[in-house]
Coordinates of C-alpha atoms and ligand atoms in Angstrom, one line a residue:
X1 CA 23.3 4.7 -1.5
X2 CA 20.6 6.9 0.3
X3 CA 19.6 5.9 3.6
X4 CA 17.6 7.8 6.2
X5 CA 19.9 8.9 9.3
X6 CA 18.2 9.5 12.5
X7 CA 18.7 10.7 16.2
X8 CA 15.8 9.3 18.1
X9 CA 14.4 9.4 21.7
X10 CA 12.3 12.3 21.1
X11 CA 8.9 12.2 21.4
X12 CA 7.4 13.1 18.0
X13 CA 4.7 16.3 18.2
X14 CA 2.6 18.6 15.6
X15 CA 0.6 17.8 12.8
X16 CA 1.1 15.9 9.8
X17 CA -1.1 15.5 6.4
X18 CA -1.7 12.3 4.6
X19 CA -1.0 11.6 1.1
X20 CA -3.3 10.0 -0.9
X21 CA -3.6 6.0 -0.5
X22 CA -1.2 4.3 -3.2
X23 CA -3.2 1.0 -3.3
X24 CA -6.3 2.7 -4.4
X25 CA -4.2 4.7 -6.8
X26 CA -2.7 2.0 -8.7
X27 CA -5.8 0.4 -9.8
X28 CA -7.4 3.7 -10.2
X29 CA -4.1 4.8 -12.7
X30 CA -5.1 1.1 -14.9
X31 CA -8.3 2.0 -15.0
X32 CA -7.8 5.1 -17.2
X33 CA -7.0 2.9 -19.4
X34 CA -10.3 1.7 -20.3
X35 CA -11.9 5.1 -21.8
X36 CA -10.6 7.6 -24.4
X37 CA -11.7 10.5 -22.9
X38 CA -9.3 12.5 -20.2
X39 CA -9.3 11.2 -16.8
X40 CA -7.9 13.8 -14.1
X41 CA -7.0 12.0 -11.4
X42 CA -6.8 14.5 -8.0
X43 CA -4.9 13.3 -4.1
X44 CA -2.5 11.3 -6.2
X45 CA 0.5 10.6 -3.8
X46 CA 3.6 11.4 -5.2
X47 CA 5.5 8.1 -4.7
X48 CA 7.5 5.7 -6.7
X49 CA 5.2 3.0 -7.0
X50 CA 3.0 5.2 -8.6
X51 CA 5.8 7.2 -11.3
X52 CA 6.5 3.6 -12.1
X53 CA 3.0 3.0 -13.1
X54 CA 2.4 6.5 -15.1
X55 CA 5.7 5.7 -17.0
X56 CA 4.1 2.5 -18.1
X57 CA 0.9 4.0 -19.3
X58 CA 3.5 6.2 -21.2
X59 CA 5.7 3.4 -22.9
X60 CA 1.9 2.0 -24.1
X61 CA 1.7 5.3 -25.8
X62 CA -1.5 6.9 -23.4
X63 CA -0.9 10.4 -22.9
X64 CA 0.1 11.6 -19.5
X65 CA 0.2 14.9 -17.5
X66 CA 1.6 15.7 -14.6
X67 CA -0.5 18.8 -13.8
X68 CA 1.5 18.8 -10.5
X69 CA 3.4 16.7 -8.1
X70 CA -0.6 14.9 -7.0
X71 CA -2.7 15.7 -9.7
X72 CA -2.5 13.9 -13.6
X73 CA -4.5 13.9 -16.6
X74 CA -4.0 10.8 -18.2
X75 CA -5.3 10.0 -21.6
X76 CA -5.5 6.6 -23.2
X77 CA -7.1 7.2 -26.5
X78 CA -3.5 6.7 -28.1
X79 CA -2.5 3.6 -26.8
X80 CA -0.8 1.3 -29.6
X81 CA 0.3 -1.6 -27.5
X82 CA -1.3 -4.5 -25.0
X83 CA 2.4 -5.3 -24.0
X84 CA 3.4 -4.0 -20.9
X85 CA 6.9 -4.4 -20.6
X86 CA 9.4 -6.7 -17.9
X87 CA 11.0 -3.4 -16.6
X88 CA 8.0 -2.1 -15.2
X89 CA 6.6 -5.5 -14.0
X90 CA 9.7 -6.0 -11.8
X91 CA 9.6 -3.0 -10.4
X92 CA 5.6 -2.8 -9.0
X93 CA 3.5 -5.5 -8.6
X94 CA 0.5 -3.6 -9.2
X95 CA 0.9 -3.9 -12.9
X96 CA -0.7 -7.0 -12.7
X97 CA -4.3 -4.6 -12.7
X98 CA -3.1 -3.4 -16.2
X99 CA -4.3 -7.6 -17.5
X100 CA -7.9 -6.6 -16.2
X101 CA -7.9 -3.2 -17.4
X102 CA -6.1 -3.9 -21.1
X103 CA -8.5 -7.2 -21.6
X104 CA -11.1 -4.8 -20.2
X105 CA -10.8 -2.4 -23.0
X106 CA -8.8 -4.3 -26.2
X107 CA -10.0 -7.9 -25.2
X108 CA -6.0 -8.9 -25.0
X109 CA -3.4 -8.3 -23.1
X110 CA 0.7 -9.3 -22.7
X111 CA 1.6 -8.8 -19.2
X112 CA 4.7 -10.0 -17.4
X113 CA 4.0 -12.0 -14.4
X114 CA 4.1 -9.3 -11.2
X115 CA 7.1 -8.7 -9.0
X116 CA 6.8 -6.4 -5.7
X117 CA 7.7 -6.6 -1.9
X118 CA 9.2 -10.3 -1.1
X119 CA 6.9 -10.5 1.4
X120 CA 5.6 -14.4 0.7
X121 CA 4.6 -16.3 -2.3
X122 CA 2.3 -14.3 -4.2
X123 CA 0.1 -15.9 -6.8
X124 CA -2.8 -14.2 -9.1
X125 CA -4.2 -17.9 -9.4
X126 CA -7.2 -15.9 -8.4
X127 CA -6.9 -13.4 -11.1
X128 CA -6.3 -16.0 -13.8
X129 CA -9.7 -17.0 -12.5
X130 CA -11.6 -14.4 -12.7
X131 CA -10.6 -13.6 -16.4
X132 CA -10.9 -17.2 -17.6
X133 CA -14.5 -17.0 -16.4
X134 CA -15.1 -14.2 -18.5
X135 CA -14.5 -16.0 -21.4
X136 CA -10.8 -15.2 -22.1
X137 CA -8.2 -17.6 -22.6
X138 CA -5.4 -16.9 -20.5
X139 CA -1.8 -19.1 -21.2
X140 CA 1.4 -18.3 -19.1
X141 CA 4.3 -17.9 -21.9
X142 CA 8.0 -16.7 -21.4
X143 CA 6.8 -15.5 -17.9
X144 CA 3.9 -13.4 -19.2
X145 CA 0.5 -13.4 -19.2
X146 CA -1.0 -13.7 -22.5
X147 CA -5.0 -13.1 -22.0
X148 CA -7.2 -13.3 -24.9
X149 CA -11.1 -12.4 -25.3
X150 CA -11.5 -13.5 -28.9
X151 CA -15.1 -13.0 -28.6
X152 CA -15.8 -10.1 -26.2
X153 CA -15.5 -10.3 -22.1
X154 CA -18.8 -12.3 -20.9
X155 CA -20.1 -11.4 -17.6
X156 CA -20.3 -14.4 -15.0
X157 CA -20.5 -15.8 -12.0
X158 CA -17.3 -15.9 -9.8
X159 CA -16.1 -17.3 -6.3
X160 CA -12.8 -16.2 -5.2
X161 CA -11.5 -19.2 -3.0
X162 CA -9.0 -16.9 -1.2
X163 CA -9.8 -12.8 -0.2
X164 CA -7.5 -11.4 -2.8
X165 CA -7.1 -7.4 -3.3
X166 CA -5.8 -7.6 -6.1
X167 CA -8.2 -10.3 -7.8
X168 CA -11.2 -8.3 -6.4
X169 CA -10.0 -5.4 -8.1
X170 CA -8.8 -6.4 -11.4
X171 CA -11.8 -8.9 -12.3
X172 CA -13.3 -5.3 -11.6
X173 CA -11.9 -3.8 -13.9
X174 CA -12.6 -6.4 -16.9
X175 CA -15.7 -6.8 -16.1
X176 CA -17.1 -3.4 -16.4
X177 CA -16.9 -3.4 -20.1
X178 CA -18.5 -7.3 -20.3
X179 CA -21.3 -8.4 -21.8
X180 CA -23.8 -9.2 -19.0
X181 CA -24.2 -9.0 -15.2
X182 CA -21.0 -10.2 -13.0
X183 CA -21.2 -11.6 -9.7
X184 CA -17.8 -11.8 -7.5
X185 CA -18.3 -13.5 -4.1
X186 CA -15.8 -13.7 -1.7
X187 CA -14.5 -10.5 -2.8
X188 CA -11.9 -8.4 -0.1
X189 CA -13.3 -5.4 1.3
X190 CA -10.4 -3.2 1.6
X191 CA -10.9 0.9 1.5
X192 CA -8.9 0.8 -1.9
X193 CA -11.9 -2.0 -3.4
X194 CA -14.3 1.1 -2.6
X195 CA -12.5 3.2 -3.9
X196 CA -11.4 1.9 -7.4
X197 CA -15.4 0.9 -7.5
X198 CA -16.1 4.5 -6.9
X199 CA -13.5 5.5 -9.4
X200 CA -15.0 3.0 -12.6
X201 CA -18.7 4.6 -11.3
X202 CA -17.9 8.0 -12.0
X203 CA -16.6 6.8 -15.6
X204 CA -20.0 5.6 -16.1
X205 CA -19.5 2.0 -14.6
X206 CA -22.2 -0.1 -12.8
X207 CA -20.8 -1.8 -10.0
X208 CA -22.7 -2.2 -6.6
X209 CA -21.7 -3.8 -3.6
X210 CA -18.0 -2.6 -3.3
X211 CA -16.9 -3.1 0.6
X212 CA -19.2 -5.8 0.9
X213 CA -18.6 -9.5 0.4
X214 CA -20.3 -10.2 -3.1
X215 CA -20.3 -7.1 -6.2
X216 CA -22.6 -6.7 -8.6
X217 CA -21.2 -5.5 -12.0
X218 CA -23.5 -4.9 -15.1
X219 CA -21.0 -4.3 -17.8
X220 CA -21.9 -1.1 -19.9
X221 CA -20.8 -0.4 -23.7
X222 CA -18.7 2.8 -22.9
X223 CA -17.2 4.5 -20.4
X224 CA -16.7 7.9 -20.0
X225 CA -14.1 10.7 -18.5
X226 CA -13.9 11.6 -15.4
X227 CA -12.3 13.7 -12.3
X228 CA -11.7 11.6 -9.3
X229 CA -9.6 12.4 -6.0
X230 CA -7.8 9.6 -4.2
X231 CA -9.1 8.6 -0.6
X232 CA -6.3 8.9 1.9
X233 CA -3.8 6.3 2.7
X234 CA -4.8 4.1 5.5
X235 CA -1.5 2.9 5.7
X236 CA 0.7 6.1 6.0
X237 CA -1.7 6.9 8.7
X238 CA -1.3 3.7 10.7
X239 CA 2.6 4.5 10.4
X240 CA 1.9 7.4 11.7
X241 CA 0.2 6.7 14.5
X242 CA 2.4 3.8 15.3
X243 CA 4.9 6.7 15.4
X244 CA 3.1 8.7 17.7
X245 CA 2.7 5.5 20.0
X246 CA 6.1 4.5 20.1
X247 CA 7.7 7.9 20.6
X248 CA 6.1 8.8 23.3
X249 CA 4.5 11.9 21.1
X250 CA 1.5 13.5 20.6
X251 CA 0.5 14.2 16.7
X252 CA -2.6 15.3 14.9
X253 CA -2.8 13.1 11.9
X254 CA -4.9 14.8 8.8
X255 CA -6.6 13.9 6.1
X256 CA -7.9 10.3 7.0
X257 CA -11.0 9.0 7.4
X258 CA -11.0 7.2 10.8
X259 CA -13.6 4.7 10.2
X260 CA -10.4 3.0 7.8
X261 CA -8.1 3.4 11.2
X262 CA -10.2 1.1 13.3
X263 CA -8.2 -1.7 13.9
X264 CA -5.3 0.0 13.8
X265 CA -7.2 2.7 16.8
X266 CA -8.5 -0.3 18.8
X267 CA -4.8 -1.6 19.2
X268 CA -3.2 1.2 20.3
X269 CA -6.1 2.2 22.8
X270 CA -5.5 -1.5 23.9
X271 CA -1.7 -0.9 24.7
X272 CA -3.3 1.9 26.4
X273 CA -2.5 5.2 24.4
X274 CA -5.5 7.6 24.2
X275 CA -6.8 8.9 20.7
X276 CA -8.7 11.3 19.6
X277 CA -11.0 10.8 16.2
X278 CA -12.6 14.0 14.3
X279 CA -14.3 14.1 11.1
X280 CA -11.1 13.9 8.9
X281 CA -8.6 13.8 11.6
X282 CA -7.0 11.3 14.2
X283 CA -4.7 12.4 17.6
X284 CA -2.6 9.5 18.5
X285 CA -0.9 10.8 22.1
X286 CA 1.6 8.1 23.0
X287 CA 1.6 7.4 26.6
X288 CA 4.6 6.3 29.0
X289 CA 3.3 3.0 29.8
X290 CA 2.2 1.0 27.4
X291 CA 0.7 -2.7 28.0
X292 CA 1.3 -5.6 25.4
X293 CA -1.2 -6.7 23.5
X294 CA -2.2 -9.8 20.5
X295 CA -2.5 -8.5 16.9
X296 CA -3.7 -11.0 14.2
X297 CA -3.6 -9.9 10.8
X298 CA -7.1 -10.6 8.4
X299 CA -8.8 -8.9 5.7
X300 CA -10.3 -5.5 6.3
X301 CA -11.8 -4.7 8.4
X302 CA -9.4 -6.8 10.4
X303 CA -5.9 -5.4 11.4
X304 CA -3.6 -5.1 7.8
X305 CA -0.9 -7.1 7.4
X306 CA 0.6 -3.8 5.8
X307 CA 0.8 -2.7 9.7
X308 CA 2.2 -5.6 10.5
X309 CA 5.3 -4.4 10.9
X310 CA 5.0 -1.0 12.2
X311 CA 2.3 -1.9 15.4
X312 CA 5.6 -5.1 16.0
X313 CA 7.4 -2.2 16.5
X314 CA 5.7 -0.4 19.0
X315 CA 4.0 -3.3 21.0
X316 CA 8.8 -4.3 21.1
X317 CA 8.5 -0.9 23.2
X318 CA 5.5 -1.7 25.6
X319 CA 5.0 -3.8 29.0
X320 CA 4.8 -7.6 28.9
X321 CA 4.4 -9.9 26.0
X322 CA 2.7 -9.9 22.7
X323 CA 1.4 -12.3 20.0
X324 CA 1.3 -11.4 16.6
X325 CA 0.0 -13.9 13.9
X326 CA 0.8 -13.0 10.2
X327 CA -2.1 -14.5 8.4
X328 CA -2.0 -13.3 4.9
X329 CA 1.8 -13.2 3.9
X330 CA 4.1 -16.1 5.2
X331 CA 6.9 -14.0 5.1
X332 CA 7.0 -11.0 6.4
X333 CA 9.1 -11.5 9.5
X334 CA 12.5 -11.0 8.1
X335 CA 12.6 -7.4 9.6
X336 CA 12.6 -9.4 12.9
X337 CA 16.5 -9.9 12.9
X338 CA 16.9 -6.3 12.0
X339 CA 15.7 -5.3 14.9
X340 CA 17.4 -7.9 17.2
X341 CA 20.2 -5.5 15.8
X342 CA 18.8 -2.6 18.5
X343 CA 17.7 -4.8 21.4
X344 CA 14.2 -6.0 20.3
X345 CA 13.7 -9.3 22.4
X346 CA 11.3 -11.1 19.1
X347 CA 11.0 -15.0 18.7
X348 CA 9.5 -16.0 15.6
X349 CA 7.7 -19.5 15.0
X350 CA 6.2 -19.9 11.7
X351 CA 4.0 -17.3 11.4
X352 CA 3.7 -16.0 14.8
X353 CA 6.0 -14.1 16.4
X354 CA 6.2 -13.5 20.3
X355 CA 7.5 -10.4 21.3
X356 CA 9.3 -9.8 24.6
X357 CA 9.0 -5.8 25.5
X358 CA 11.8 -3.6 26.1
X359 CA 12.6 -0.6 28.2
X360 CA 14.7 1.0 25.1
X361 CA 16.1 0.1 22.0
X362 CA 19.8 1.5 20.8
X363 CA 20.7 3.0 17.6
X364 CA 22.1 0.7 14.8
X365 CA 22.3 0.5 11.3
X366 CA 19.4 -1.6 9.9
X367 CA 18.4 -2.3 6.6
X368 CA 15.0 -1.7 4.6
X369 CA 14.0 -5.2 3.7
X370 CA 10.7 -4.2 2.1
X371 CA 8.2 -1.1 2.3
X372 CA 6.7 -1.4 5.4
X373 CA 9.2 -3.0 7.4
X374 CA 11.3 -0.4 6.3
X375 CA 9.0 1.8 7.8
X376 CA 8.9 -0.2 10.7
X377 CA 12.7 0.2 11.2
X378 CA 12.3 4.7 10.7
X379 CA 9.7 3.8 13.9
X380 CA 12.7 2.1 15.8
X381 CA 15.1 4.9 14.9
X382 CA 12.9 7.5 15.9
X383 CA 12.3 5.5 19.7
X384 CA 15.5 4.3 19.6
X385 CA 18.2 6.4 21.8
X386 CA 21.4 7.5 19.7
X387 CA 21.7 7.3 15.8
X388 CA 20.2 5.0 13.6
X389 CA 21.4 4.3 9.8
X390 CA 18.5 2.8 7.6
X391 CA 19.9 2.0 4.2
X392 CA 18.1 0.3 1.4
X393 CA 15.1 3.2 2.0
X394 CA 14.0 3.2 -1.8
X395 CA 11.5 0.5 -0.9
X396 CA 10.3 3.1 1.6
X397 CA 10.1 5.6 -0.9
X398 CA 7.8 3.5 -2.9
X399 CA 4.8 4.4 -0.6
X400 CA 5.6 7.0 1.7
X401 CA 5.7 10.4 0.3
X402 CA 9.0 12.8 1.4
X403 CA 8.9 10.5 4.6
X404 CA 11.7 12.8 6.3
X405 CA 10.2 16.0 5.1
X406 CA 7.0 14.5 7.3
X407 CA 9.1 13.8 10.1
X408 CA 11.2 16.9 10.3
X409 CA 8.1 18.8 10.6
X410 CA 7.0 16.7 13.7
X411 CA 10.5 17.7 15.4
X412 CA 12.5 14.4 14.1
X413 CA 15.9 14.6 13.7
X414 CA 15.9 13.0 10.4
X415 CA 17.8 13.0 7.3
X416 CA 17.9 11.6 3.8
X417 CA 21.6 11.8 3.1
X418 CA 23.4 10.4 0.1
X419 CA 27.0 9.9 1.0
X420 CA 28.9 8.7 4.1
X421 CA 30.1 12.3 4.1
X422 CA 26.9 13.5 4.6
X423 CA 26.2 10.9 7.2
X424 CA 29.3 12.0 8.5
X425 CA 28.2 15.6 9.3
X426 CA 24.8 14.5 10.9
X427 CA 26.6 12.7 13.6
X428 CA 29.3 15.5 14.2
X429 CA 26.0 17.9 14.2
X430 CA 23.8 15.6 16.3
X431 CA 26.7 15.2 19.1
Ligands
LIG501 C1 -2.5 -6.0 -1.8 C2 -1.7 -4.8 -1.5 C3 -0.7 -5.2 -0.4 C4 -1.4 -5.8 0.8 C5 -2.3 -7.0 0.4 C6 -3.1 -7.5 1.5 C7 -1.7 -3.6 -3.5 C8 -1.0 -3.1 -4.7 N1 -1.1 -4.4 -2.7 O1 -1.6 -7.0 -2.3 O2 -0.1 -3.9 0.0 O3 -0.4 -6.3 1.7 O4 -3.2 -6.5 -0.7 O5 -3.9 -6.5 2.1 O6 -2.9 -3.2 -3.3 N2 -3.6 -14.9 -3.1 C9 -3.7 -16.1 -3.8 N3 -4.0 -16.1 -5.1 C10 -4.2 -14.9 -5.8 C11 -4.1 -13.7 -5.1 C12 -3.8 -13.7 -3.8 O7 -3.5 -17.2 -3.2 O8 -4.5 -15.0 -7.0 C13 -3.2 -14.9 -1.7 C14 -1.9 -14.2 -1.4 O9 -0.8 -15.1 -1.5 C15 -2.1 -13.7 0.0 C16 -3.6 -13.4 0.0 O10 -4.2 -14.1 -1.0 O11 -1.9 -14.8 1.0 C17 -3.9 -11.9 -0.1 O12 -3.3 -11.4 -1.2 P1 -3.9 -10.1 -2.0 O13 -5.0 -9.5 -1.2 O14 -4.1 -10.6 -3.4 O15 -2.6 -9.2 -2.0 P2 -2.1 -8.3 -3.1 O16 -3.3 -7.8 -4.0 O17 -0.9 -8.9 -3.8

């Protein structure tokens, strides 16, 4: 039962580093599946979406080395089986990219049919799509995925109806090694698409048009090893200047590349904090008053639904009334009620949600209902005055690395504890 137990009301201040983006890692981790030579992959965050994933590529017999806690050489030339199994599935939905990168390489593969974050219905219609329009035949049996390319991958011509991630980048990845040149319009635009793109190019792949609306694949024969570092994560930084905002506080955030932090920067200026961008470097200082404003979630470079949660947060802390629409996942209000729990004033209509600022909120014990509105809820605690219990934090720990290590450093009072009697002794030591 580990939960994260905090003492907020203090404004957060210092300097944190980012950890390298886990989106862009996970399809960067199935695409070292489709070469036999070593691929070293460099910024990986250390994070349990992403051990998940390695032990996967393990249990399919690819060869994988944890150099240290963010760098691996993975090597695939040993891989026996196109079955991924359930276990793995359940645990990260991300394992749908091993379908494009197994049919990508071996022409088949066996994949359960993805779990992940209850955030909404979440179909890969689109990625069935995409590989039956390569010229595989793709049946859904006992809950898997069973794709087939009896006759190679051939390239074609593909319109997503809906912006999907994780269509975008797994058609990607089978399509490098197809016959042909591939067209993908209506593709999403996301960092992490750049960045997997950038990843299969330096293996010898020739994809153009990554962070644009249409790419441009011509499938090669081969491709090669490679050493590839891991952008930063867009998201962790967000949370962290969400942090920074709704404390009060005043913290350097490094390691990101700020053109990613747009929408997430015009926001906060909106509510009327001031920010700072360098060259690989944002400084979110949280100021006293801060003014509602709308948030709409979209594709990039619109305002991520992944930040959904954190910027609700914040704007539950500032002056006047807020709008936020949820546009890409229809459920990711729940954390809504959990905060109601420490004096949030929230309504929520379908998928807009009107939020009523507050002066304060109180410390309570909340739960973690998914990744980020469990890291929505560490915001609270931290803004909140008195102690806050978050329990249910190993959804949190699926994308944010050592999150209370992090905090600590930027003078939270934080802890990860693992028993009540631990709890126990934060409270006696926190007054
Ligand atoms: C990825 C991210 C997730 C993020 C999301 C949107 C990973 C591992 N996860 O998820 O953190 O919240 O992008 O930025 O990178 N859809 C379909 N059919 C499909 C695929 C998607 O209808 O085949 C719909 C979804 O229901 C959703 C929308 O398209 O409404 C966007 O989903 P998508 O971009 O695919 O999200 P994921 O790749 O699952």
């Amino acid at each position: 039962m580990e939960q994260f137990i905090m003492k907020g009301g203090k404004p957060l201040c210092g300097e944190v580093v980012i950890s390298g983006a886990k989106n862009a890692a996970l399809g960067i981790i199935a695409g070292s599946l489709l070469t036999d030579d070593d691929i070293i992959i460099d910024n990986l965050p250390d994070v349990r979406d992403i051990n998940v994933m390695l032990e996967a590529l393990k249990e399919i017999g690819a060869s994988v080395n944890r150099v240290n806690r963010h760098q691996v050489i993975v090597n695939a030339a040993n891989v026996q089986s196109v079955s991924i199994d359930d276990e793995y599935i359940r645990k990260i939905r991300a394992s749908y990219y091993f379908i494009g990168a197994l049919l990508g390489k071996y022409q088949k593969a066996n994949v359960p049919l993805p779990g992940g974050c209850a955030i909404g219905s979440r179909p890969i219609d689109q990625h069935i799509k995409g590989f039956r329009a390569l010229g595989t035949t793709v049946d859904i049996k006992n809950g898997c995925v069973v794709a087939e390319a009896s006759e190679g991958l051939k390239a074609s011509h593909i319109y997503l109806d809906v912006v999907s991630v994780g269509a975008t980048i797994n058609i990607m990845l089978a399509a490098c090694l197809a016959e042909g040149r591939t067209i993908i319009e209506n593709v999403a635009k996301e960092p992490h698409i750049v960045d997997v793109a950038n990843f299969l190019n330096s293996m010898g792949a020739n994809i153009k048009g990554a962070g644009t609306d249409t790419i441009r694949i011509k499938g090669v024969k081969k491709l090669h090893g490679t050493e590839y570092a891991v952008i930063p994560d867009q998201i962790e930084a967000g949370t962290f200047m969400c942090m920074a905002a709704a404390t009060r506080g005043d913290i350097l955030i490094k390691n990101v590349i700020p053109k990613h932090l747009e929408s997430i920067t015009a926001k906060l200026l909106e509510m009327g904090n001031t920010i700072y961008e360098y060259d690989e470097a944002v400084r979110v200082i949280g100021n006293q008053f801060q003014r509602a404003t709308d948030v709409k979630t979209l594709p990039y470079p619109g305002f991520p639904t992944d930040m959904q949660p954190q910027i609700s947060v914040t704007l539950a802390l500032a002056s006047g009334t807020s709008v936020v629409t949820e546009s890409i996942f229809e459920n990711r209000f729940k954390y809504v009620d959990e905060l109601a729990r420490m004096g949030s004033n929230i309504k929520v209509e379908g998928n807009v949600s009107v939020i009523d600022g507050v002066d304060h909120f109180t410390g309570a014990s909340v739960n973690a209902l998914d990744l980020r509105a469990g890291a929505a809820m560490v915001i609270a605690g931290l803004a909140a005055d008195g102690i806050t219990t978050v329990n249910e934090i190993g959804y949190i720990q699926r994308g944010y690395e050592h999150l209370e290590k992090k905090l600590q450093a930027l003078g939270a009072s934080i802890e990860l504890v693992d028993s009540e009697r631990d709890a126990q002794k934060f409270r006696m030591n926190a007054g």
